[in-house]
mmCIF file with all atom_site columns, C-alpha atoms in Angstrom:
data_model
loop_
_atom_site.group_PDB
_atom_site.id
_atom_site.type_symbol
_atom_site.label_atom_id
_atom_site.label_alt_id
_atom_site.label_comp_id
_atom_site.label_asym_id
_atom_site.label_entity_id
_atom_site.label_seq_id
_atom_site.pdbx_PDB_ins_code
_atom_site.Cartn_x
_atom_site.Cartn_y
_atom_site.Cartn_z
_atom_site.occupancy
_atom_site.B_iso_or_equiv
_atom_site.pdbx_formal_charge
_atom_site.auth_seq_id
_atom_site.auth_comp_id
_atom_site.auth_asym_id
_atom_site.auth_atom_id
_atom_site.pdbx_PDB_model_num
ATOM 1   C CA . MET A 1 1   ? 28.816 -9.609  -265.840 1.00 42.00 ? 1   MET A CA 1
ATOM 2   C CA . PHE A 1 2   ? 26.501 -9.221  -262.881 1.00 40.00 ? 2   PHE A CA 1
ATOM 3   C CA . LYS A 1 3   ? 24.769 -6.514  -260.929 1.00 41.00 ? 3   LYS A CA 1
ATOM 4   C CA . ALA A 1 4   ? 26.599 -5.135  -257.913 1.00 40.00 ? 4   ALA A CA 1
ATOM 5   C CA . GLY A 1 5   ? 25.319 -6.498  -254.634 1.00 36.00 ? 5   GLY A CA 1
ATOM 6   C CA . ILE A 1 6   ? 23.973 -9.717  -256.135 1.00 32.00 ? 6   ILE A CA 1
ATOM 7   C CA . PHE A 1 7   ? 25.856 -12.742 -254.881 1.00 30.00 ? 7   PHE A CA 1
ATOM 8   C CA . PHE A 1 8   ? 27.015 -15.398 -257.290 1.00 30.00 ? 8   PHE A CA 1
ATOM 9   C CA . SER A 1 9   ? 28.555 -18.812 -257.150 1.00 29.00 ? 9   SER A CA 1
ATOM 10  C CA . VAL A 1 10  ? 32.171 -18.362 -256.141 1.00 30.00 ? 10  VAL A CA 1
ATOM 11  C CA . ALA A 1 11  ? 33.131 -21.674 -257.699 1.00 29.00 ? 11  ALA A CA 1
ATOM 12  C CA . ALA A 1 12  ? 31.545 -20.827 -261.054 1.00 31.00 ? 12  ALA A CA 1
ATOM 13  C CA . ALA A 1 13  ? 33.102 -17.364 -261.092 1.00 35.00 ? 13  ALA A CA 1
ATOM 14  C CA . ALA A 1 14  ? 36.521 -18.755 -260.181 1.00 33.00 ? 14  ALA A CA 1
ATOM 15  C CA . MET A 1 15  ? 36.310 -21.274 -263.015 1.00 32.00 ? 15  MET A CA 1
ATOM 16  C CA . ALA A 1 16  ? 35.271 -18.531 -265.449 1.00 37.00 ? 16  ALA A CA 1
ATOM 17  C CA . MET A 1 17  ? 38.113 -16.248 -264.411 1.00 39.00 ? 17  MET A CA 1
ATOM 18  C CA . GLY A 1 18  ? 40.664 -19.009 -264.046 1.00 39.00 ? 18  GLY A CA 1
ATOM 19  C CA . THR A 1 19  ? 42.147 -17.320 -260.967 1.00 42.00 ? 19  THR A CA 1
ATOM 20  C CA . GLY A 1 20  ? 41.233 -19.947 -258.412 1.00 42.00 ? 20  GLY A CA 1
ATOM 21  C CA . ALA A 1 21  ? 39.212 -17.422 -256.413 1.00 55.00 ? 21  ALA A CA 1
ATOM 22  C CA . ALA A 1 22  ? 36.623 -14.802 -257.130 1.00 65.00 ? 22  ALA A CA 1
ATOM 23  C CA . ALA A 1 23  ? 35.662 -11.834 -255.048 1.00 73.00 ? 23  ALA A CA 1
ATOM 24  C CA . ALA A 1 24  ? 32.121 -10.807 -254.200 1.00 82.00 ? 24  ALA A CA 1
ATOM 25  C CA . ALA A 1 25  ? 30.749 -8.016  -256.332 1.00 82.00 ? 25  ALA A CA 1
ATOM 26  C CA . PRO A 1 26  ? 31.539 -4.580  -254.941 1.00 86.00 ? 26  PRO A CA 1
ATOM 27  C CA . PRO A 1 27  ? 28.599 -2.555  -253.608 1.00 88.00 ? 27  PRO A CA 1
ATOM 28  C CA . GLY A 1 28  ? 27.057 0.192   -255.669 1.00 89.00 ? 28  GLY A CA 1
ATOM 29  C CA . PRO A 1 29  ? 23.791 1.552   -256.999 1.00 92.00 ? 29  PRO A CA 1
ATOM 30  C CA . PRO A 1 30  ? 21.355 -0.901  -258.626 1.00 91.00 ? 30  PRO A CA 1
ATOM 31  C CA . ASP A 1 31  ? 22.307 0.257   -262.141 1.00 92.00 ? 31  ASP A CA 1
ATOM 32  C CA . LEU A 1 32  ? 26.034 -0.420  -261.633 1.00 96.00 ? 32  LEU A CA 1
ATOM 33  C CA . LEU A 1 33  ? 27.215 -3.291  -263.807 1.00 97.00 ? 33  LEU A CA 1
ATOM 34  C CA . VAL A 1 34  ? 30.546 -4.804  -262.808 1.00 97.00 ? 34  VAL A CA 1
ATOM 35  C CA . THR A 1 35  ? 32.869 -7.399  -264.270 1.00 96.00 ? 35  THR A CA 1
ATOM 36  C CA . GLN A 1 36  ? 35.881 -8.846  -262.499 1.00 97.00 ? 36  GLN A CA 1
ATOM 37  C CA . SER A 1 37  ? 39.085 -8.594  -264.517 1.00 97.00 ? 37  SER A CA 1
ATOM 38  C CA . SER A 1 38  ? 41.600 -11.384 -264.904 1.00 96.00 ? 38  SER A CA 1
ATOM 39  C CA . SER A 1 39  ? 44.510 -8.999  -264.287 1.00 97.00 ? 39  SER A CA 1
ATOM 40  C CA . ASP A 1 40  ? 45.651 -5.735  -262.720 1.00 98.00 ? 40  ASP A CA 1
ATOM 41  C CA . VAL A 1 41  ? 44.344 -2.223  -263.417 1.00 98.00 ? 41  VAL A CA 1
ATOM 42  C CA . PRO A 1 42  ? 47.041 -1.185  -265.961 1.00 98.00 ? 42  PRO A CA 1
ATOM 43  C CA . SER A 1 43  ? 46.567 -4.358  -268.038 1.00 98.00 ? 43  SER A CA 1
ATOM 44  C CA . THR A 1 44  ? 42.784 -4.043  -267.866 1.00 98.00 ? 44  THR A CA 1
ATOM 45  C CA . GLU A 1 45  ? 42.969 -0.398  -268.903 1.00 98.00 ? 45  GLU A CA 1
ATOM 46  C CA . ALA A 1 46  ? 45.279 -1.292  -271.807 1.00 98.00 ? 46  ALA A CA 1
ATOM 47  C CA . ARG A 1 47  ? 42.806 -3.922  -273.064 1.00 98.00 ? 47  ARG A CA 1
ATOM 48  C CA . ALA A 1 48  ? 39.923 -1.427  -272.815 1.00 98.00 ? 48  ALA A CA 1
ATOM 49  C CA . ARG A 1 49  ? 41.919 1.177   -274.749 1.00 98.00 ? 49  ARG A CA 1
ATOM 50  C CA . ALA A 1 50  ? 42.893 -1.377  -277.401 1.00 98.00 ? 50  ALA A CA 1
ATOM 51  C CA . ALA A 1 51  ? 39.274 -2.470  -277.849 1.00 98.00 ? 51  ALA A CA 1
ATOM 52  C CA . LEU A 1 52  ? 38.118 1.149   -278.191 1.00 98.00 ? 52  LEU A CA 1
ATOM 53  C CA . SER A 1 53  ? 40.926 1.957   -280.618 1.00 98.00 ? 53  SER A CA 1
ATOM 54  C CA . ALA A 1 54  ? 40.124 -1.089  -282.773 1.00 97.00 ? 54  ALA A CA 1
ATOM 55  C CA . LEU A 1 55  ? 36.580 0.254   -283.137 1.00 95.00 ? 55  LEU A CA 1
ATOM 56  C CA . GLY A 1 56  ? 37.696 3.819   -283.818 1.00 96.00 ? 56  GLY A CA 1
ATOM 57  C CA . VAL A 1 57  ? 36.101 5.082   -280.589 1.00 97.00 ? 57  VAL A CA 1
ATOM 58  C CA . PRO A 1 58  ? 38.092 8.006   -279.192 1.00 97.00 ? 58  PRO A CA 1
ATOM 59  C CA . VAL A 1 59  ? 39.060 8.261   -275.534 1.00 98.00 ? 59  VAL A CA 1
ATOM 60  C CA . PHE A 1 60  ? 38.340 11.889  -274.637 1.00 98.00 ? 60  PHE A CA 1
ATOM 61  C CA . ALA A 1 61  ? 39.785 11.845  -271.127 1.00 98.00 ? 61  ALA A CA 1
ATOM 62  C CA . THR A 1 62  ? 41.414 9.631   -268.535 1.00 98.00 ? 62  THR A CA 1
ATOM 63  C CA . PHE A 1 63  ? 41.055 10.261  -264.822 1.00 98.00 ? 63  PHE A CA 1
ATOM 64  C CA . ASP A 1 64  ? 43.713 8.560   -262.717 1.00 98.00 ? 64  ASP A CA 1
ATOM 65  C CA . HIS A 1 65  ? 42.155 8.986   -259.299 1.00 98.00 ? 65  HIS A CA 1
ATOM 66  C CA . ALA A 1 66  ? 45.063 7.254   -257.521 1.00 98.00 ? 66  ALA A CA 1
ATOM 67  C CA . ALA A 1 67  ? 47.546 9.713   -259.041 1.00 97.00 ? 67  ALA A CA 1
ATOM 68  C CA . ASN A 1 68  ? 45.274 12.627  -258.123 1.00 97.00 ? 68  ASN A CA 1
ATOM 69  C CA . ALA A 1 69  ? 44.983 11.315  -254.559 1.00 98.00 ? 69  ALA A CA 1
ATOM 70  C CA . LYS A 1 70  ? 48.761 11.041  -254.310 1.00 98.00 ? 70  LYS A CA 1
ATOM 71  C CA . GLU A 1 71  ? 49.123 14.680  -255.421 1.00 97.00 ? 71  GLU A CA 1
ATOM 72  C CA . ALA A 1 72  ? 46.710 15.592  -252.594 1.00 98.00 ? 72  ALA A CA 1
ATOM 73  C CA . GLY A 1 73  ? 48.826 13.674  -250.079 1.00 98.00 ? 73  GLY A CA 1
ATOM 74  C CA . LEU A 1 74  ? 46.387 10.760  -249.881 1.00 98.00 ? 74  LEU A CA 1
ATOM 75  C CA . SER A 1 75  ? 46.593 7.091   -250.749 1.00 97.00 ? 75  SER A CA 1
ATOM 76  C CA . LEU A 1 76  ? 44.127 5.296   -253.032 1.00 98.00 ? 76  LEU A CA 1
ATOM 77  C CA . ARG A 1 77  ? 44.368 1.893   -254.665 1.00 98.00 ? 77  ARG A CA 1
ATOM 78  C CA . PRO A 1 78  ? 44.644 2.011   -258.484 1.00 98.00 ? 78  PRO A CA 1
ATOM 79  C CA . THR A 1 79  ? 41.462 3.632   -259.827 1.00 98.00 ? 79  THR A CA 1
ATOM 80  C CA . VAL A 1 80  ? 41.056 4.876   -263.392 1.00 98.00 ? 80  VAL A CA 1
ATOM 81  C CA . VAL A 1 81  ? 38.075 6.232   -265.331 1.00 98.00 ? 81  VAL A CA 1
ATOM 82  C CA . LEU A 1 82  ? 38.077 6.286   -269.130 1.00 98.00 ? 82  LEU A CA 1
ATOM 83  C CA . VAL A 1 83  ? 35.738 8.765   -270.843 1.00 98.00 ? 83  VAL A CA 1
ATOM 84  C CA . PHE A 1 84  ? 34.961 7.895   -274.460 1.00 98.00 ? 84  PHE A CA 1
ATOM 85  C CA . GLY A 1 85  ? 32.286 7.890   -277.088 1.00 97.00 ? 85  GLY A CA 1
ATOM 86  C CA . ASN A 1 86  ? 31.096 8.191   -280.627 1.00 95.00 ? 86  ASN A CA 1
ATOM 87  C CA . PRO A 1 87  ? 29.731 11.694  -281.258 1.00 94.00 ? 87  PRO A CA 1
ATOM 88  C CA . LYS A 1 88  ? 27.374 10.381  -283.963 1.00 93.00 ? 88  LYS A CA 1
ATOM 89  C CA . VAL A 1 89  ? 25.712 8.067   -281.457 1.00 94.00 ? 89  VAL A CA 1
ATOM 90  C CA . GLY A 1 90  ? 25.774 10.395  -278.471 1.00 95.00 ? 90  GLY A CA 1
ATOM 91  C CA . THR A 1 91  ? 24.389 13.288  -280.483 1.00 95.00 ? 91  THR A CA 1
ATOM 92  C CA . LYS A 1 92  ? 21.562 11.048  -281.690 1.00 95.00 ? 92  LYS A CA 1
ATOM 93  C CA . LEU A 1 93  ? 20.555 10.451  -278.059 1.00 96.00 ? 93  LEU A CA 1
ATOM 94  C CA . MET A 1 94  ? 20.918 14.120  -277.144 1.00 96.00 ? 94  MET A CA 1
ATOM 95  C CA . LEU A 1 95  ? 18.714 15.110  -280.087 1.00 95.00 ? 95  LEU A CA 1
ATOM 96  C CA . ASP A 1 96  ? 16.038 12.943  -278.457 1.00 94.00 ? 96  ASP A CA 1
ATOM 97  C CA . GLN A 1 97  ? 16.613 14.357  -274.945 1.00 96.00 ? 97  GLN A CA 1
ATOM 98  C CA . GLN A 1 98  ? 19.297 17.007  -274.655 1.00 96.00 ? 98  GLN A CA 1
ATOM 99  C CA . ALA A 1 99  ? 19.667 16.579  -270.881 1.00 97.00 ? 99  ALA A CA 1
ATOM 100 C CA . MET A 1 100 ? 21.282 13.194  -271.664 1.00 96.00 ? 100 MET A CA 1
ATOM 101 C CA . ALA A 1 101 ? 24.422 15.333  -272.168 1.00 96.00 ? 101 ALA A CA 1
ATOM 102 C CA . LEU A 1 102 ? 24.896 15.089  -268.412 1.00 96.00 ? 102 LEU A CA 1
ATOM 103 C CA . ASP A 1 103 ? 25.679 11.356  -268.746 1.00 96.00 ? 103 ASP A CA 1
ATOM 104 C CA . LEU A 1 104 ? 27.569 11.468  -272.045 1.00 97.00 ? 104 LEU A CA 1
ATOM 105 C CA . PRO A 1 105 ? 30.198 10.699  -273.094 1.00 97.00 ? 105 PRO A CA 1
ATOM 106 C CA . LEU A 1 106 ? 30.295 7.171   -271.743 1.00 97.00 ? 106 LEU A CA 1
ATOM 107 C CA . ARG A 1 107 ? 32.520 6.192   -268.824 1.00 98.00 ? 107 ARG A CA 1
ATOM 108 C CA . LEU A 1 108 ? 34.196 3.006   -267.686 1.00 98.00 ? 108 LEU A CA 1
ATOM 109 C CA . ALA A 1 109 ? 35.762 2.735   -264.225 1.00 98.00 ? 109 ALA A CA 1
ATOM 110 C CA . ILE A 1 110 ? 38.572 0.283   -263.496 1.00 98.00 ? 110 ILE A CA 1
ATOM 111 C CA . TRP A 1 111 ? 39.696 -0.167  -259.906 1.00 98.00 ? 111 TRP A CA 1
ATOM 112 C CA . GLN A 1 112 ? 41.450 -2.484  -257.491 1.00 97.00 ? 112 GLN A CA 1
ATOM 113 C CA . ASP A 1 113 ? 39.524 -3.442  -254.368 1.00 96.00 ? 113 ASP A CA 1
ATOM 114 C CA . GLU A 1 114 ? 40.946 -3.998  -250.883 1.00 95.00 ? 114 GLU A CA 1
ATOM 115 C CA . ALA A 1 115 ? 41.424 -7.720  -251.609 1.00 95.00 ? 115 ALA A CA 1
ATOM 116 C CA . GLY A 1 116 ? 43.487 -6.977  -254.734 1.00 96.00 ? 116 GLY A CA 1
ATOM 117 C CA . ALA A 1 117 ? 40.789 -7.901  -257.270 1.00 97.00 ? 117 ALA A CA 1
ATOM 118 C CA . THR A 1 118 ? 40.375 -5.640  -260.301 1.00 98.00 ? 118 THR A CA 1
ATOM 119 C CA . TRP A 1 119 ? 36.885 -4.528  -261.311 1.00 98.00 ? 119 TRP A CA 1
ATOM 120 C CA . ILE A 1 120 ? 35.391 -2.842  -264.347 1.00 98.00 ? 120 ILE A CA 1
ATOM 121 C CA . GLY A 1 121 ? 32.202 -0.900  -263.783 1.00 98.00 ? 121 GLY A CA 1
ATOM 122 C CA . TYR A 1 122 ? 29.744 1.249   -265.670 1.00 98.00 ? 122 TYR A CA 1
ATOM 123 C CA . HIS A 1 123 ? 26.143 2.347   -265.381 1.00 97.00 ? 123 HIS A CA 1
ATOM 124 C CA . ASP A 1 124 ? 23.500 0.256   -267.145 1.00 97.00 ? 124 ASP A CA 1
ATOM 125 C CA . LEU A 1 125 ? 22.400 2.399   -270.076 1.00 96.00 ? 125 LEU A CA 1
ATOM 126 C CA . LYS A 1 126 ? 18.874 1.021   -270.344 1.00 96.00 ? 126 LYS A CA 1
ATOM 127 C CA . PRO A 1 127 ? 17.481 2.402   -267.058 1.00 96.00 ? 127 PRO A CA 1
ATOM 128 C CA . LEU A 1 128 ? 19.584 5.545   -267.503 1.00 95.00 ? 128 LEU A CA 1
ATOM 129 C CA . ALA A 1 129 ? 18.067 6.226   -270.933 1.00 96.00 ? 129 ALA A CA 1
ATOM 130 C CA . ALA A 1 130 ? 14.603 5.328   -269.649 1.00 96.00 ? 130 ALA A CA 1
ATOM 131 C CA . GLY A 1 131 ? 15.034 7.898   -266.887 1.00 96.00 ? 131 GLY A CA 1
ATOM 132 C CA . TYR A 1 132 ? 15.638 10.547  -269.535 1.00 97.00 ? 132 TYR A CA 1
ATOM 133 C CA . GLY A 1 133 ? 12.695 9.327   -271.601 1.00 97.00 ? 133 GLY A CA 1
ATOM 134 C CA . ILE A 1 134 ? 14.877 8.338   -274.564 1.00 96.00 ? 134 ILE A CA 1
ATOM 135 C CA . LYS A 1 135 ? 12.637 6.859   -277.250 1.00 94.00 ? 135 LYS A CA 1
ATOM 136 C CA . ASP A 1 136 ? 15.372 5.337   -279.447 1.00 94.00 ? 136 ASP A CA 1
ATOM 137 C CA . ALA A 1 137 ? 15.416 1.844   -277.909 1.00 95.00 ? 137 ALA A CA 1
ATOM 138 C CA . GLU A 1 138 ? 17.464 0.420   -280.791 1.00 95.00 ? 138 GLU A CA 1
ATOM 139 C CA . THR A 1 139 ? 20.392 2.788   -280.200 1.00 95.00 ? 139 THR A CA 1
ATOM 140 C CA . VAL A 1 140 ? 20.232 2.282   -276.435 1.00 97.00 ? 140 VAL A CA 1
ATOM 141 C CA . THR A 1 141 ? 20.224 -1.512  -276.862 1.00 97.00 ? 141 THR A CA 1
ATOM 142 C CA . LYS A 1 142 ? 23.220 -1.339  -279.204 1.00 96.00 ? 142 LYS A CA 1
ATOM 143 C CA . LEU A 1 143 ? 25.112 0.901   -276.779 1.00 96.00 ? 143 LEU A CA 1
ATOM 144 C CA . ALA A 1 144 ? 24.296 -1.410  -273.870 1.00 97.00 ? 144 ALA A CA 1
ATOM 145 C CA . GLY A 1 145 ? 25.662 -4.357  -275.878 1.00 97.00 ? 145 GLY A CA 1
ATOM 146 C CA . PHE A 1 146 ? 28.752 -2.365  -276.787 1.00 97.00 ? 146 PHE A CA 1
ATOM 147 C CA . MET A 1 147 ? 29.443 -1.558  -273.128 1.00 98.00 ? 147 MET A CA 1
ATOM 148 C CA . SER A 1 148 ? 28.970 -5.198  -272.122 1.00 97.00 ? 148 SER A CA 1
ATOM 149 C CA . GLN A 1 149 ? 31.408 -6.393  -274.796 1.00 97.00 ? 149 GLN A CA 1
ATOM 150 C CA . LEU A 1 150 ? 33.908 -3.671  -273.898 1.00 98.00 ? 150 LEU A CA 1
ATOM 151 C CA . ALA A 1 151 ? 33.862 -4.725  -270.240 1.00 98.00 ? 151 ALA A CA 1
ATOM 152 C CA . LYS A 1 152 ? 34.352 -8.371  -271.223 1.00 97.00 ? 152 LYS A CA 1
ATOM 153 C CA . GLN A 1 153 ? 37.267 -7.534  -273.493 1.00 97.00 ? 153 GLN A CA 1
ATOM 154 C CA . ALA A 1 154 ? 38.858 -5.308  -270.854 1.00 98.00 ? 154 ALA A CA 1
ATOM 155 C CA . ALA A 1 155 ? 38.459 -8.126  -268.331 1.00 97.00 ? 155 ALA A CA 1
ATOM 156 C CA . GLY A 1 156 ? 40.411 -10.455 -270.590 1.00 95.00 ? 156 GLY A CA 1
ATOM 157 C CA . ALA A 1 157 ? 37.474 -12.444 -271.958 1.00 82.00 ? 157 ALA A CA 1
ATOM 158 C CA . SER A 1 158 ? 36.839 -13.208 -275.608 1.00 64.00 ? 158 SER A CA 1
ATOM 159 C CA . ALA A 1 159 ? 34.902 -10.569 -277.551 1.00 53.00 ? 159 ALA A CA 1
ATOM 160 C CA . ASN A 1 160 ? 32.424 -13.233 -278.702 1.00 52.00 ? 160 ASN A CA 1
#
């Protein structure tokens, strides 16, 4: 995983992904964390859903932006957002700072860029929680680790 906008060694990334080529990280805000997937959007989404299901984390909603664009007479490369969470954990954060409800439940975006690469992105929870003044660093750290592992699993990497 790497921050959007930060360049990385193409050779090292290609070896890690096993695809023979790696794309540059897509642009985004400084708190956007992105991981390149080893496969297409549907396969990446399926791995993310399987990982969430294995942990008993419900998916509350799915936004298929490409399908919505098509209904509006527009064309968009595959772009999906999964909305999910654990109410016990999210409520714990909202009890600390209720305005955190604006950024919960958690979201994971999966999209195909113009070069055909598939990306998984989400906002870094540590600066987000700090912006709300969340005092429960332990929960935030655990959630940040969870999101990192979820992105890796969705990308096709080992959960370890």
